[in-house]
């Protein structure tokens, strides 16, 4: 497939994933802030950190207003200046979709475009002010609907695999960032992984950010601790949002989009991924905690970023050169 | 559906304009044969229900993103092309004559292009003035001696027709470079079927659905390699272009990739697409980029939309371009007056379609007449389109007329003038009632090595503003579905 189109497929799903994750986080934070006795700052600021916009946010705000929870939500939901807001991510997703309408199915386009058109209408603002939970629920359900429609209506070949590749890489990085939220709100996780009682609620919220409470409870009978939650979100191979699960999936999709016969195309991506998975498999939760959770997560975020760059170079930006052996003489 | 007595018939009190052909009514209350059935069906529906369906249609266009981009809008805004639900209806026998005339005209224009970029017989015999042709903005000297695959220059044409007060179809303008609008024809039809299922199913309308497949077929017929469908692409300037929706729509319906210039490259005079599996050979390009931007090596150096080396590959015969390069010389408004002579010269036939009498300001006697009668004429710059660079004399101010008089005298080659034709009207929804609004018609003609095919109907554009003669979407125009009936209505 055309490289530029593959790139748009890849980014389309990354942006849809961002909309979904951020709406879930905002919804969860709204509902569960009541359980946790935290200052507004500690409760909302970490979401700004996860989206990577802390510096910009503080720059644009009067210091006194910076931690007003309404302002943070407004900034994360509606701001056109914040490239990570729901509004901006949805706009980017829809813009990517618009440039590849001939590739995705009509139903996929209509789902995204409907949501985009709705977000620009008064009724969306009304719902935001009237029933914010319902607003965020609608946003994330439409994203899930989009994935389901894609699965059911697209040809399961390259464009679809590049989309799923985007989702897998985005999830691996997002989960690492979310797991780091606690570092930003309460402080570093103790190297033995045991937490003060107040922190249990915080870990539950983090699981909820990843739709992970019930899956987690199927694995652990004890109350969540730093060690058990980190282990689950990093290493559980069956959990849809764990880092390792998504690296496994990245490997599957990478294999599907590479040429069937041995080829240099995609070699570097494959190599980086193999290294990353190898290192993840060699880790244990004990080694992670003794090294420092925050440090390991920072490394994972960096490594998935590098992998994404390699995919870009391998598939989206190949050199402009005809196949060898097509010499001038053969044209006669 | 509410069809109770309170529903007001849609066409009650409709008044056609005097001295103008109306597509529906011969006189007030007296429908034309071909419109009778649709009038009954819409009258049954009533004005209230009609309003509901019009809103449904608008919402459908917005939802589907069936829009054109507006350059001036800071947020890269998209607008829907206003759509009027009352269809334009053309009788079967009338359409057959139009179709034959269009095929004849395309055949002559194609012969003209082959000749101009070949032996230039028509210039030798002085049927068309040599300096007018070689001085035309769309003439590309570099294409002299280059014969496009299969000898086809005009693969896709859009010929603008109007209807005079006697109901005759006349050619107003030829478009043989990158005519747009066909996607609206297909989408308008889809929306009509959705909002008027009953009206539609009872009306025996010719289908337009096969257009994209006919296009693929015509393009494949000029591909340098046999079985060339594999390597066909649609080339777009990109998502910021106002017609991007159409480019994407056509690629989707044709089942071929949509590419931008940066997706293609030329190596050793062959064209390749950059794909995730390495370079892939391309041999047919339906390009929606103008000649000047196609290849920075050959034309505008500053073009970032094009593909460096594309013209070289084309001249070598390694890739087919649709339409061919240099077609602008054939649809130049200054060449238009000579098309009937071309038909006689190349085909030894009389033109089947009339056209609007035209004064060519490059000719001294014409120029004198035009300058003296600016207030009665429509004056057009030969190298402008979209309703720009145009003066409608009878509706212009004193100052505008004086301005155009000066422009003509300074640059006579650039202007032509025509009498203002009373464009036909079609009943159109005007917020509360149905009123006559002026329309034109752009049929689309596809040509491969096997001959031409005409899409039944085409894009009916309508001037939504009362009294306006300008139908362009950039100037307050909208569109209608065009129904070519499959059989003659009983009288």
PDB file of C-alpha atoms in Angstrom, chain A residues 25-276:
ATOM      1  CA  UNK A  25      -9.222   8.868  32.606  1.00  0.00           C
ATOM      2  CA  UNK A  26     -11.281  12.032  32.884  1.00  0.00           C
ATOM      3  CA  UNK A  27     -14.425  10.039  33.640  1.00  0.00           C
ATOM      4  CA  UNK A  28     -12.687   7.859  36.214  1.00  0.00           C
ATOM      5  CA  UNK A  29     -11.106  10.838  37.900  1.00  0.00           C
ATOM      6  CA  UNK A  30     -14.477  12.520  38.218  1.00  0.00           C
ATOM      7  CA  UNK A  31     -16.108   9.498  39.805  1.00  0.00           C
ATOM      8  CA  UNK A  32     -13.384   8.413  42.149  1.00  0.00           C
ATOM      9  CA  UNK A  33     -11.990  11.660  43.404  1.00  0.00           C
ATOM     10  CA  UNK A  34     -14.592  11.349  46.161  1.00  0.00           C
ATOM     11  CA  UNK A  35     -12.856   8.254  47.535  1.00  0.00           C
ATOM     12  CA  UNK A  36      -9.495   9.867  47.797  1.00  0.00           C
ATOM     13  CA  UNK A  37      -8.580  12.707  50.075  1.00  0.00           C
ATOM     14  CA  UNK A  38      -6.324  14.653  47.750  1.00  0.00           C
ATOM     15  CA  UNK A  39      -5.918  18.312  46.920  1.00  0.00           C
ATOM     16  CA  UNK A  40      -7.299  19.411  43.531  1.00  0.00           C
ATOM     17  CA  UNK A  41      -3.723  19.753  42.372  1.00  0.00           C
ATOM     18  CA  UNK A  42      -2.822  16.183  43.153  1.00  0.00           C
ATOM     19  CA  UNK A  43      -6.051  14.900  41.701  1.00  0.00           C
ATOM     20  CA  UNK A  44      -6.040  16.601  38.283  1.00  0.00           C
ATOM     21  CA  UNK A  45      -2.492  17.631  37.558  1.00  0.00           C
ATOM     22  CA  UNK A  46      -1.299  14.060  36.895  1.00  0.00           C
ATOM     23  CA  UNK A  47      -3.656  13.856  33.911  1.00  0.00           C
ATOM     24  CA  UNK A  48      -1.956  16.873  32.422  1.00  0.00           C
ATOM     25  CA  UNK A  49       1.373  15.135  33.035  1.00  0.00           C
ATOM     26  CA  UNK A  50       0.249  11.914  31.339  1.00  0.00           C
ATOM     27  CA  UNK A  51      -0.666  13.823  28.189  1.00  0.00           C
ATOM     28  CA  UNK A  52       2.779  15.449  28.235  1.00  0.00           C
ATOM     29  CA  UNK A  53       1.429  18.998  28.457  1.00  0.00           C
ATOM     30  CA  UNK A  54       2.431  20.098  31.952  1.00  0.00           C
ATOM     31  CA  UNK A  55       4.857  22.783  30.872  1.00  0.00           C
ATOM     32  CA  UNK A  56       2.486  24.300  28.302  1.00  0.00           C
ATOM     33  CA  UNK A  57      -0.424  24.184  30.703  1.00  0.00           C
ATOM     34  CA  UNK A  58       1.444  26.042  33.444  1.00  0.00           C
ATOM     35  CA  UNK A  59       2.757  28.558  30.946  1.00  0.00           C
ATOM     36  CA  UNK A  60      -0.749  29.387  29.779  1.00  0.00           C
ATOM     37  CA  UNK A  61      -2.294  29.717  33.222  1.00  0.00           C
ATOM     38  CA  UNK A  62      -2.330  32.143  36.061  1.00  0.00           C
ATOM     39  CA  UNK A  63      -0.522  30.257  38.786  1.00  0.00           C
ATOM     40  CA  UNK A  64      -3.464  30.561  41.190  1.00  0.00           C
ATOM     41  CA  UNK A  65      -5.907  29.129  38.677  1.00  0.00           C
ATOM     42  CA  UNK A  66      -3.644  26.384  37.422  1.00  0.00           C
ATOM     43  CA  UNK A  67      -5.033  23.704  39.655  1.00  0.00           C
ATOM     44  CA  UNK A  68      -8.674  24.636  39.498  1.00  0.00           C
ATOM     45  CA  UNK A  69     -10.258  21.325  38.565  1.00  0.00           C
ATOM     46  CA  UNK A  70     -12.741  22.912  36.113  1.00  0.00           C
ATOM     47  CA  UNK A  71      -9.899  24.595  34.320  1.00  0.00           C
ATOM     48  CA  UNK A  72      -7.916  21.386  34.011  1.00  0.00           C
ATOM     49  CA  UNK A  73     -10.920  19.549  32.604  1.00  0.00           C
ATOM     50  CA  UNK A  74     -11.660  22.362  30.208  1.00  0.00           C
ATOM     51  CA  UNK A  75      -8.023  22.308  29.086  1.00  0.00           C
ATOM     52  CA  UNK A  76      -7.911  18.551  28.614  1.00  0.00           C
ATOM     53  CA  UNK A  77     -11.296  18.356  26.918  1.00  0.00           C
ATOM     54  CA  UNK A  78     -11.882  21.421  24.785  1.00  0.00           C
ATOM     55  CA  UNK A  79      -8.675  23.395  24.359  1.00  0.00           C
ATOM     56  CA  UNK A  80      -7.752  23.957  20.720  1.00  0.00           C
ATOM     57  CA  UNK A  81      -4.296  25.085  21.847  1.00  0.00           C
ATOM     58  CA  UNK A  82      -3.607  21.861  23.688  1.00  0.00           C
ATOM     59  CA  UNK A  83      -2.525  19.331  21.045  1.00  0.00           C
ATOM     60  CA  UNK A  84      -3.408  16.488  23.428  1.00  0.00           C
ATOM     61  CA  UNK A  85      -6.939  17.613  24.339  1.00  0.00           C
ATOM     62  CA  UNK A  86      -9.863  15.391  23.389  1.00  0.00           C
ATOM     63  CA  UNK A  87     -10.861  18.043  20.885  1.00  0.00           C
ATOM     64  CA  UNK A  88      -7.430  18.155  19.227  1.00  0.00           C
ATOM     65  CA  UNK A  89      -6.939  14.392  19.211  1.00  0.00           C
ATOM     66  CA  UNK A  90     -10.351  13.824  17.683  1.00  0.00           C
ATOM     67  CA  UNK A  91      -9.675  16.515  15.102  1.00  0.00           C
ATOM     68  CA  UNK A  92      -6.351  14.846  14.216  1.00  0.00           C
ATOM     69  CA  UNK A  93      -7.995  11.414  14.015  1.00  0.00           C
ATOM     70  CA  UNK A  94     -10.732  12.742  11.766  1.00  0.00           C
ATOM     71  CA  UNK A  95      -8.250  14.650   9.600  1.00  0.00           C
ATOM     72  CA  UNK A  96      -6.187  11.480   9.120  1.00  0.00           C
ATOM     73  CA  UNK A  97      -9.371   9.595   8.281  1.00  0.00           C
ATOM     74  CA  UNK A  98     -10.420  12.278   5.791  1.00  0.00           C
ATOM     75  CA  UNK A  99      -7.195  11.842   3.828  1.00  0.00           C
ATOM     76  CA  UNK A 100      -7.670   8.071   3.566  1.00  0.00           C
ATOM     77  CA  UNK A 101     -11.407   7.818   3.031  1.00  0.00           C
ATOM     78  CA  UNK A 102     -10.784   5.654  -0.005  1.00  0.00           C
ATOM     79  CA  UNK A 103      -9.019   3.165   2.305  1.00  0.00           C
ATOM     80  CA  UNK A 104     -11.226   2.932   5.390  1.00  0.00           C
ATOM     81  CA  UNK A 105     -14.857   1.838   5.239  1.00  0.00           C
ATOM     82  CA  UNK A 106     -17.694   4.306   4.925  1.00  0.00           C
ATOM     83  CA  UNK A 107     -19.066   3.224   8.323  1.00  0.00           C
ATOM     84  CA  UNK A 108     -15.749   3.997  10.008  1.00  0.00           C
ATOM     85  CA  UNK A 109     -15.694   7.429   8.463  1.00  0.00           C
ATOM     86  CA  UNK A 110     -19.277   8.145   9.472  1.00  0.00           C
ATOM     87  CA  UNK A 111     -18.638   7.091  13.066  1.00  0.00           C
ATOM     88  CA  UNK A 112     -15.704   9.467  13.430  1.00  0.00           C
ATOM     89  CA  UNK A 113     -17.279  12.279  11.457  1.00  0.00           C
ATOM     90  CA  UNK A 114     -20.529  12.017  13.449  1.00  0.00           C
ATOM     91  CA  UNK A 115     -18.611  12.322  16.688  1.00  0.00           C
ATOM     92  CA  UNK A 116     -16.631  15.269  15.345  1.00  0.00           C
ATOM     93  CA  UNK A 117     -19.736  17.068  14.075  1.00  0.00           C
ATOM     94  CA  UNK A 118     -21.482  16.406  17.392  1.00  0.00           C
ATOM     95  CA  UNK A 119     -18.554  17.736  19.416  1.00  0.00           C
ATOM     96  CA  UNK A 120     -18.887  21.030  17.554  1.00  0.00           C
ATOM     97  CA  UNK A 121     -22.580  21.377  18.345  1.00  0.00           C
ATOM     98  CA  UNK A 122     -24.325  22.939  21.329  1.00  0.00           C
ATOM     99  CA  UNK A 123     -25.727  19.609  22.441  1.00  0.00           C
ATOM    100  CA  UNK A 124     -22.212  18.342  23.221  1.00  0.00           C
ATOM    101  CA  UNK A 125     -21.511  21.372  25.445  1.00  0.00           C
ATOM    102  CA  UNK A 126     -24.869  20.899  27.112  1.00  0.00           C
ATOM    103  CA  UNK A 127     -24.104  17.303  27.944  1.00  0.00           C
ATOM    104  CA  UNK A 128     -20.631  18.275  29.204  1.00  0.00           C
ATOM    105  CA  UNK A 129     -22.165  20.730  31.649  1.00  0.00           C
ATOM    106  CA  UNK A 130     -25.229  18.663  32.495  1.00  0.00           C
ATOM    107  CA  UNK A 131     -23.884  15.129  32.832  1.00  0.00           C
ATOM    108  CA  UNK A 132     -20.146  14.977  32.445  1.00  0.00           C
ATOM    109  CA  UNK A 133     -19.870  11.265  33.061  1.00  0.00           C
ATOM    110  CA  UNK A 134     -22.266  10.640  30.194  1.00  0.00           C
ATOM    111  CA  UNK A 135     -20.238  13.000  28.012  1.00  0.00           C
ATOM    112  CA  UNK A 136     -16.969  11.142  28.582  1.00  0.00           C
ATOM    113  CA  UNK A 137     -18.718   7.789  28.291  1.00  0.00           C
ATOM    114  CA  UNK A 138     -20.090   8.732  24.905  1.00  0.00           C
ATOM    115  CA  UNK A 139     -16.656   9.827  23.699  1.00  0.00           C
ATOM    116  CA  UNK A 140     -14.974   6.606  24.660  1.00  0.00           C
ATOM    117  CA  UNK A 141     -17.802   4.338  23.546  1.00  0.00           C
ATOM    118  CA  UNK A 142     -17.694   5.881  20.084  1.00  0.00           C
ATOM    119  CA  UNK A 143     -13.968   5.068  19.954  1.00  0.00           C
ATOM    120  CA  UNK A 144     -14.667   1.467  20.894  1.00  0.00           C
ATOM    121  CA  UNK A 145     -17.427   1.389  18.297  1.00  0.00           C
ATOM    122  CA  UNK A 146     -14.903   2.618  15.747  1.00  0.00           C
ATOM    123  CA  UNK A 147     -12.567  -0.295  16.518  1.00  0.00           C
ATOM    124  CA  UNK A 148     -15.438  -2.757  16.283  1.00  0.00           C
ATOM    125  CA  UNK A 149     -16.628  -1.368  12.965  1.00  0.00           C
ATOM    126  CA  UNK A 150     -13.091  -1.464  11.596  1.00  0.00           C
ATOM    127  CA  UNK A 151     -12.755  -5.092  12.606  1.00  0.00           C
ATOM    128  CA  UNK A 152     -16.077  -5.961  10.995  1.00  0.00           C
ATOM    129  CA  UNK A 153     -15.981  -3.893   7.795  1.00  0.00           C
ATOM    130  CA  UNK A 154     -12.382  -3.549   6.597  1.00  0.00           C
ATOM    131  CA  UNK A 155     -10.393  -6.024   4.581  1.00  0.00           C
ATOM    132  CA  UNK A 156      -8.024  -7.697   7.020  1.00  0.00           C
ATOM    133  CA  UNK A 157      -4.889  -6.768   5.134  1.00  0.00           C
ATOM    134  CA  UNK A 158      -2.192  -4.096   5.220  1.00  0.00           C
ATOM    135  CA  UNK A 159      -4.223  -0.946   5.970  1.00  0.00           C
ATOM    136  CA  UNK A 160      -5.969  -2.699   8.844  1.00  0.00           C
ATOM    137  CA  UNK A 161      -2.695  -4.147  10.169  1.00  0.00           C
ATOM    138  CA  UNK A 162      -1.066  -0.703  10.146  1.00  0.00           C
ATOM    139  CA  UNK A 163      -4.017   0.615  12.109  1.00  0.00           C
ATOM    140  CA  UNK A 164      -3.691  -2.156  14.673  1.00  0.00           C
ATOM    141  CA  UNK A 165       0.056  -1.603  14.792  1.00  0.00           C
ATOM    142  CA  UNK A 166      -0.700   2.014  15.728  1.00  0.00           C
ATOM    143  CA  UNK A 167      -3.094   0.930  18.483  1.00  0.00           C
ATOM    144  CA  UNK A 168      -0.616  -1.558  19.973  1.00  0.00           C
ATOM    145  CA  UNK A 169       2.290   0.884  20.076  1.00  0.00           C
ATOM    146  CA  UNK A 170       0.118   3.669  21.454  1.00  0.00           C
ATOM    147  CA  UNK A 171      -1.213   1.398  24.209  1.00  0.00           C
ATOM    148  CA  UNK A 172       2.228   0.169  25.254  1.00  0.00           C
ATOM    149  CA  UNK A 173       3.403   3.766  25.723  1.00  0.00           C
ATOM    150  CA  UNK A 174       0.138   5.002  27.280  1.00  0.00           C
ATOM    151  CA  UNK A 175       0.049   2.263  29.901  1.00  0.00           C
ATOM    152  CA  UNK A 176       3.611   3.102  30.919  1.00  0.00           C
ATOM    153  CA  UNK A 177       2.660   6.777  31.224  1.00  0.00           C
ATOM    154  CA  UNK A 178      -0.470   6.015  33.225  1.00  0.00           C
ATOM    155  CA  UNK A 179       1.431   3.761  35.593  1.00  0.00           C
ATOM    156  CA  UNK A 180       3.695   6.709  36.220  1.00  0.00           C
ATOM    157  CA  UNK A 181       0.772   8.893  37.394  1.00  0.00           C
ATOM    158  CA  UNK A 182       1.250   7.832  40.969  1.00  0.00           C
ATOM    159  CA  UNK A 183       4.867   8.959  40.845  1.00  0.00           C
ATOM    160  CA  UNK A 184       3.614  12.414  39.928  1.00  0.00           C
ATOM    161  CA  UNK A 185       0.838  12.669  42.515  1.00  0.00           C
ATOM    162  CA  UNK A 186       2.138  10.916  45.640  1.00  0.00           C
ATOM    163  CA  UNK A 187       5.787  10.231  45.031  1.00  0.00           C
ATOM    164  CA  UNK A 188       8.043   7.304  44.229  1.00  0.00           C
ATOM    165  CA  UNK A 189       6.853   3.766  44.911  1.00  0.00           C
ATOM    166  CA  UNK A 190       8.727   2.074  47.723  1.00  0.00           C
ATOM    167  CA  UNK A 191      11.222  -0.519  46.578  1.00  0.00           C
ATOM    168  CA  UNK A 192       9.363  -3.243  48.477  1.00  0.00           C
ATOM    169  CA  UNK A 193       6.144  -2.225  46.738  1.00  0.00           C
ATOM    170  CA  UNK A 194       4.134  -1.923  49.960  1.00  0.00           C
ATOM    171  CA  UNK A 195       1.938   1.100  50.243  1.00  0.00           C
ATOM    172  CA  UNK A 196       0.355   3.212  52.923  1.00  0.00           C
ATOM    173  CA  UNK A 197      -3.401   2.503  53.170  1.00  0.00           C
ATOM    174  CA  UNK A 198      -4.390   5.790  51.419  1.00  0.00           C
ATOM    175  CA  UNK A 199      -2.437   4.776  48.392  1.00  0.00           C
ATOM    176  CA  UNK A 200      -4.560   1.701  47.696  1.00  0.00           C
ATOM    177  CA  UNK A 201      -7.326   3.934  46.330  1.00  0.00           C
ATOM    178  CA  UNK A 202      -4.778   5.590  44.089  1.00  0.00           C
ATOM    179  CA  UNK A 203      -3.711   2.234  42.647  1.00  0.00           C
ATOM    180  CA  UNK A 204      -7.330   1.271  42.071  1.00  0.00           C
ATOM    181  CA  UNK A 205      -7.833   4.472  40.111  1.00  0.00           C
ATOM    182  CA  UNK A 206      -4.820   3.633  37.974  1.00  0.00           C
ATOM    183  CA  UNK A 207      -6.276   0.210  37.205  1.00  0.00           C
ATOM    184  CA  UNK A 208      -9.535   1.906  36.277  1.00  0.00           C
ATOM    185  CA  UNK A 209      -7.687   4.242  33.927  1.00  0.00           C
ATOM    186  CA  UNK A 210      -6.716   1.078  32.045  1.00  0.00           C
ATOM    187  CA  UNK A 211     -10.101  -0.736  32.357  1.00  0.00           C
ATOM    188  CA  UNK A 212      -8.130  -3.154  34.500  1.00  0.00           C
ATOM    189  CA  UNK A 213      -9.856  -3.616  37.870  1.00  0.00           C
ATOM    190  CA  UNK A 214     -11.693  -6.825  37.155  1.00  0.00           C
ATOM    191  CA  UNK A 215      -8.928  -8.423  35.088  1.00  0.00           C
ATOM    192  CA  UNK A 216      -6.557  -7.556  37.947  1.00  0.00           C
ATOM    193  CA  UNK A 217      -8.800  -9.169  40.543  1.00  0.00           C
ATOM    194  CA  UNK A 218      -8.866 -12.373  38.513  1.00  0.00           C
ATOM    195  CA  UNK A 219      -5.097 -12.510  39.019  1.00  0.00           C
ATOM    196  CA  UNK A 220      -4.760 -11.194  42.578  1.00  0.00           C
ATOM    197  CA  UNK A 221      -6.813 -11.840  45.654  1.00  0.00           C
ATOM    198  CA  UNK A 222      -4.980  -9.350  47.863  1.00  0.00           C
ATOM    199  CA  UNK A 223      -5.676  -5.607  47.802  1.00  0.00           C
ATOM    200  CA  UNK A 224      -3.724  -3.835  45.077  1.00  0.00           C
ATOM    201  CA  UNK A 225      -0.253  -2.639  45.982  1.00  0.00           C
ATOM    202  CA  UNK A 226       2.389  -0.853  43.966  1.00  0.00           C
ATOM    203  CA  UNK A 227       4.132  -4.123  43.273  1.00  0.00           C
ATOM    204  CA  UNK A 228       1.080  -6.110  42.175  1.00  0.00           C
ATOM    205  CA  UNK A 229      -0.401  -3.345  39.997  1.00  0.00           C
ATOM    206  CA  UNK A 230       2.916  -2.582  38.309  1.00  0.00           C
ATOM    207  CA  UNK A 231       3.530  -6.256  37.667  1.00  0.00           C
ATOM    208  CA  UNK A 232       0.078  -6.664  36.165  1.00  0.00           C
ATOM    209  CA  UNK A 233       0.237  -3.603  33.911  1.00  0.00           C
ATOM    210  CA  UNK A 234       3.774  -4.322  32.741  1.00  0.00           C
ATOM    211  CA  UNK A 235       3.953  -8.079  32.362  1.00  0.00           C
ATOM    212  CA  UNK A 236       0.533  -9.752  32.151  1.00  0.00           C
ATOM    213  CA  UNK A 237       0.564 -11.264  28.676  1.00  0.00           C
ATOM    214  CA  UNK A 238      -3.216 -11.669  28.470  1.00  0.00           C
ATOM    215  CA  UNK A 239      -4.248  -8.207  29.631  1.00  0.00           C
ATOM    216  CA  UNK A 240      -5.269  -6.048  26.635  1.00  0.00           C
ATOM    217  CA  UNK A 241      -3.453  -2.955  27.883  1.00  0.00           C
ATOM    218  CA  UNK A 242      -0.338  -4.385  29.466  1.00  0.00           C
ATOM    219  CA  UNK A 243       2.977  -3.290  28.002  1.00  0.00           C
ATOM    220  CA  UNK A 244       4.179  -6.789  27.192  1.00  0.00           C
ATOM    221  CA  UNK A 245       0.865  -7.852  25.637  1.00  0.00           C
ATOM    222  CA  UNK A 246       1.032  -4.872  23.301  1.00  0.00           C
ATOM    223  CA  UNK A 247       4.641  -5.551  22.387  1.00  0.00           C
ATOM    224  CA  UNK A 248       3.590  -9.108  21.489  1.00  0.00           C
ATOM    225  CA  UNK A 249       0.848  -7.719  19.286  1.00  0.00           C
ATOM    226  CA  UNK A 250       3.224  -5.218  17.739  1.00  0.00           C
ATOM    227  CA  UNK A 251       5.342  -8.206  16.749  1.00  0.00           C
ATOM    228  CA  UNK A 252       2.354  -9.959  15.141  1.00  0.00           C
ATOM    229  CA  UNK A 253       1.314  -6.942  13.078  1.00  0.00           C
ATOM    230  CA  UNK A 254       4.870  -6.144  12.094  1.00  0.00           C
ATOM    231  CA  UNK A 255       5.221  -9.661  10.717  1.00  0.00           C
ATOM    232  CA  UNK A 256       1.994  -9.204   8.729  1.00  0.00           C
ATOM    233  CA  UNK A 257       3.024  -5.940   7.070  1.00  0.00           C
ATOM    234  CA  UNK A 258       6.548  -7.055   6.153  1.00  0.00           C
ATOM    235  CA  UNK A 259       7.069  -8.752   2.773  1.00  0.00           C
ATOM    236  CA  UNK A 260       6.398 -12.501   2.906  1.00  0.00           C
ATOM    237  CA  UNK A 261       9.901 -13.471   1.786  1.00  0.00           C
ATOM    238  CA  UNK A 262      13.088 -12.488   3.658  1.00  0.00           C
ATOM    239  CA  UNK A 263      13.546  -8.780   2.967  1.00  0.00           C
ATOM    240  CA  UNK A 264      15.414  -5.777   4.355  1.00  0.00           C
ATOM    241  CA  UNK A 265      12.091  -3.884   4.556  1.00  0.00           C
ATOM    242  CA  UNK A 266      11.188  -3.489   8.230  1.00  0.00           C
ATOM    243  CA  UNK A 267      14.402  -5.061   9.454  1.00  0.00           C
ATOM    244  CA  UNK A 268      15.345  -2.274  11.831  1.00  0.00           C
ATOM    245  CA  UNK A 269      11.862  -2.113  13.423  1.00  0.00           C
ATOM    246  CA  UNK A 270      11.923  -5.865  13.911  1.00  0.00           C
ATOM    247  CA  UNK A 271      15.342  -5.681  15.485  1.00  0.00           C
ATOM    248  CA  UNK A 272      14.395  -2.898  17.934  1.00  0.00           C
ATOM    249  CA  UNK A 273      11.223  -4.692  18.914  1.00  0.00           C
ATOM    250  CA  UNK A 274      13.032  -7.985  19.550  1.00  0.00           C
ATOM    251  CA  UNK A 275      15.506  -6.200  21.809  1.00  0.00           C
ATOM    252  CA  UNK A 276      12.761  -4.431  23.715  1.00  0.00           C
TER     253      UNK A 276
END
